[in-house]
């Protein structure tokens, strides 16, 4: 029960998909399916740390061929360019290092950090694993400002805050989630830890909604929403203790496979607030965006089941 007014507005003005799922509840595989329209069993990126084949065609490449400007701004090391999801993007911003006391401003420091993350254990350096949503949104909007007025744009903004580990945002007691994860598997959660982590997760969701609002308001102020489609979704769900899976996204239960999915369009062909109970999956994302852009589809897979005028 978290207030998410900005995401709510997308759904109330657009369409809500109540039966949306991911085929695999892991960050890189799910995003690879969004960008290719193909199941992980087909594109072969089946776990974090693997790389998408250059032979795979992405929605980004298809839009680039049609003259669209393409930019991605990601917030998790799981989506580092080494995963191969950068193919087709003219800008793929996965540089979290400037937040580390300016060391990323020096070429030697930047290379050293890359080597550390590539050959060391990234879990030993949590400050290098993710970027806060406000920083990612700010960099995305700064890139938009560099584009010529009227240039067609595909912008992917990835926010990672409501993802294990959960950080406190509300000033309440802090449960040290990274320390608990270091003690897994087998950590026995006290009731105080469990309730605290649920509160921190809720605060992460609320914080992310604020960043969605900053992004949408920024795009609106730049005249970038008057002929746009906005698709907001998650790559996987999260278990908050159900099925004895505490505060992560393992298993194949509804809690981790079902995802939120909202589609808003300035030229949408459906009534505002439409709710669809039809089963949809993250594979439908690529062709939905290409339909809206009037660009040939990648595969024979479906688009989302709403009428999108070309």
Tab-separated table of C-alpha atoms in Angstrom, residues 175-281:
chain	number	residue	atom	x	y	z
A	175	UNK	CA	17.791	-2.405	8.631
A	176	UNK	CA	21.205	-3.131	7.098
A	177	UNK	CA	20.011	-5.192	4.142
A	178	UNK	CA	23.441	-5.624	2.466
A	179	UNK	CA	24.807	-7.084	5.708
A	180	UNK	CA	21.903	-9.523	5.875
A	181	UNK	CA	22.431	-10.585	2.266
A	182	UNK	CA	26.083	-11.244	3.048
A	183	UNK	CA	24.840	-13.702	5.677
A	184	UNK	CA	22.614	-15.576	3.192
A	185	UNK	CA	21.604	-18.265	2.630
A	186	UNK	CA	20.098	-19.270	5.901
A	187	UNK	CA	19.685	-15.906	7.646
A	188	UNK	CA	16.908	-16.045	10.236
A	189	UNK	CA	14.891	-12.835	9.894
A	190	UNK	CA	13.574	-11.393	13.115
A	191	UNK	CA	10.130	-9.809	13.038
A	192	UNK	CA	11.781	-6.392	13.438
A	193	UNK	CA	14.043	-7.046	10.433
A	194	UNK	CA	11.171	-8.313	8.277
A	195	UNK	CA	8.873	-5.393	9.076
A	196	UNK	CA	11.738	-2.935	8.634
A	197	UNK	CA	12.649	-4.335	5.227
A	198	UNK	CA	9.014	-4.198	4.086
A	199	UNK	CA	8.961	-0.545	5.109
A	200	UNK	CA	12.235	0.120	3.269
A	201	UNK	CA	10.920	-1.635	0.151
A	202	UNK	CA	7.772	0.487	0.233
A	203	UNK	CA	9.934	3.601	0.574
A	204	UNK	CA	12.018	2.503	-2.430
A	205	UNK	CA	8.838	2.131	-4.500
A	206	UNK	CA	7.620	5.579	-3.460
A	207	UNK	CA	11.036	7.091	-4.220
A	208	UNK	CA	11.034	5.512	-7.671
A	209	UNK	CA	7.577	6.916	-8.394
A	210	UNK	CA	8.912	10.381	-7.575
A	211	UNK	CA	11.735	9.861	-10.094
A	212	UNK	CA	9.224	8.728	-12.726
A	213	UNK	CA	7.417	12.011	-12.126
A	214	UNK	CA	10.639	14.010	-12.483
A	215	UNK	CA	11.379	12.225	-15.762
A	216	UNK	CA	7.884	12.711	-17.208
A	217	UNK	CA	7.694	16.355	-16.102
A	218	UNK	CA	11.120	16.940	-17.636
A	219	UNK	CA	10.092	15.389	-20.935
A	220	UNK	CA	6.814	17.328	-20.925
A	221	UNK	CA	8.621	20.618	-20.295
A	222	UNK	CA	10.903	19.851	-23.252
A	223	UNK	CA	7.943	19.203	-25.560
A	224	UNK	CA	8.798	15.526	-25.791
A	225	UNK	CA	5.450	14.024	-24.746
A	226	UNK	CA	3.075	15.593	-27.261
A	227	UNK	CA	3.724	12.778	-29.759
A	228	UNK	CA	5.072	10.022	-27.562
A	229	UNK	CA	4.434	6.588	-26.148
A	230	UNK	CA	5.493	5.795	-22.594
A	231	UNK	CA	5.786	2.180	-21.485
A	232	UNK	CA	6.486	1.591	-17.800
A	233	UNK	CA	7.137	-1.925	-16.571
A	234	UNK	CA	9.331	-4.051	-14.336
A	235	UNK	CA	11.742	-6.786	-15.350
A	236	UNK	CA	10.597	-9.055	-12.513
A	237	UNK	CA	8.635	-9.048	-9.272
A	238	UNK	CA	9.796	-9.421	-5.695
A	239	UNK	CA	9.044	-11.808	-2.833
A	240	UNK	CA	8.619	-10.181	0.559
A	241	UNK	CA	8.573	-13.467	2.447
A	242	UNK	CA	5.989	-15.432	0.477
A	243	UNK	CA	6.856	-19.107	-0.097
A	244	UNK	CA	9.684	-18.666	2.407
A	245	UNK	CA	11.593	-16.517	-0.111
A	246	UNK	CA	12.589	-13.389	1.813
A	247	UNK	CA	13.166	-10.070	0.092
A	248	UNK	CA	14.515	-11.186	-3.263
A	249	UNK	CA	13.230	-12.684	-6.525
A	250	UNK	CA	14.091	-16.386	-6.653
A	251	UNK	CA	11.739	-19.140	-7.785
A	252	UNK	CA	8.916	-19.242	-10.312
A	253	UNK	CA	6.048	-18.012	-8.166
A	254	UNK	CA	3.521	-15.334	-9.066
A	255	UNK	CA	5.243	-12.799	-6.814
A	256	UNK	CA	8.379	-12.809	-8.989
A	257	UNK	CA	6.876	-13.564	-12.413
A	258	UNK	CA	3.988	-11.072	-12.410
A	259	UNK	CA	5.007	-7.495	-13.158
A	260	UNK	CA	3.396	-4.071	-13.412
A	261	UNK	CA	2.950	-2.832	-16.987
A	262	UNK	CA	1.452	0.512	-18.026
A	263	UNK	CA	1.199	1.980	-21.528
A	264	UNK	CA	0.429	5.627	-22.195
A	265	UNK	CA	0.281	7.232	-25.628
A	266	UNK	CA	-0.393	10.735	-26.886
A	267	UNK	CA	-2.095	9.144	-29.928
A	268	UNK	CA	-3.528	6.112	-28.185
A	269	UNK	CA	-6.502	4.394	-29.761
A	270	UNK	CA	-8.098	3.236	-26.523
A	271	UNK	CA	-10.117	4.822	-23.741
A	272	UNK	CA	-8.115	6.278	-20.839
A	273	UNK	CA	-7.987	3.911	-17.914
A	274	UNK	CA	-8.404	0.784	-20.036
A	275	UNK	CA	-7.585	-2.368	-18.062
A	276	UNK	CA	-6.607	-5.483	-19.987
A	277	UNK	CA	-6.814	-8.957	-18.456
A	278	UNK	CA	-5.219	-10.538	-21.525
A	279	UNK	CA	-1.963	-12.368	-20.796
A	280	UNK	CA	1.027	-10.313	-21.936
A	281	UNK	CA	4.755	-10.810	-21.508
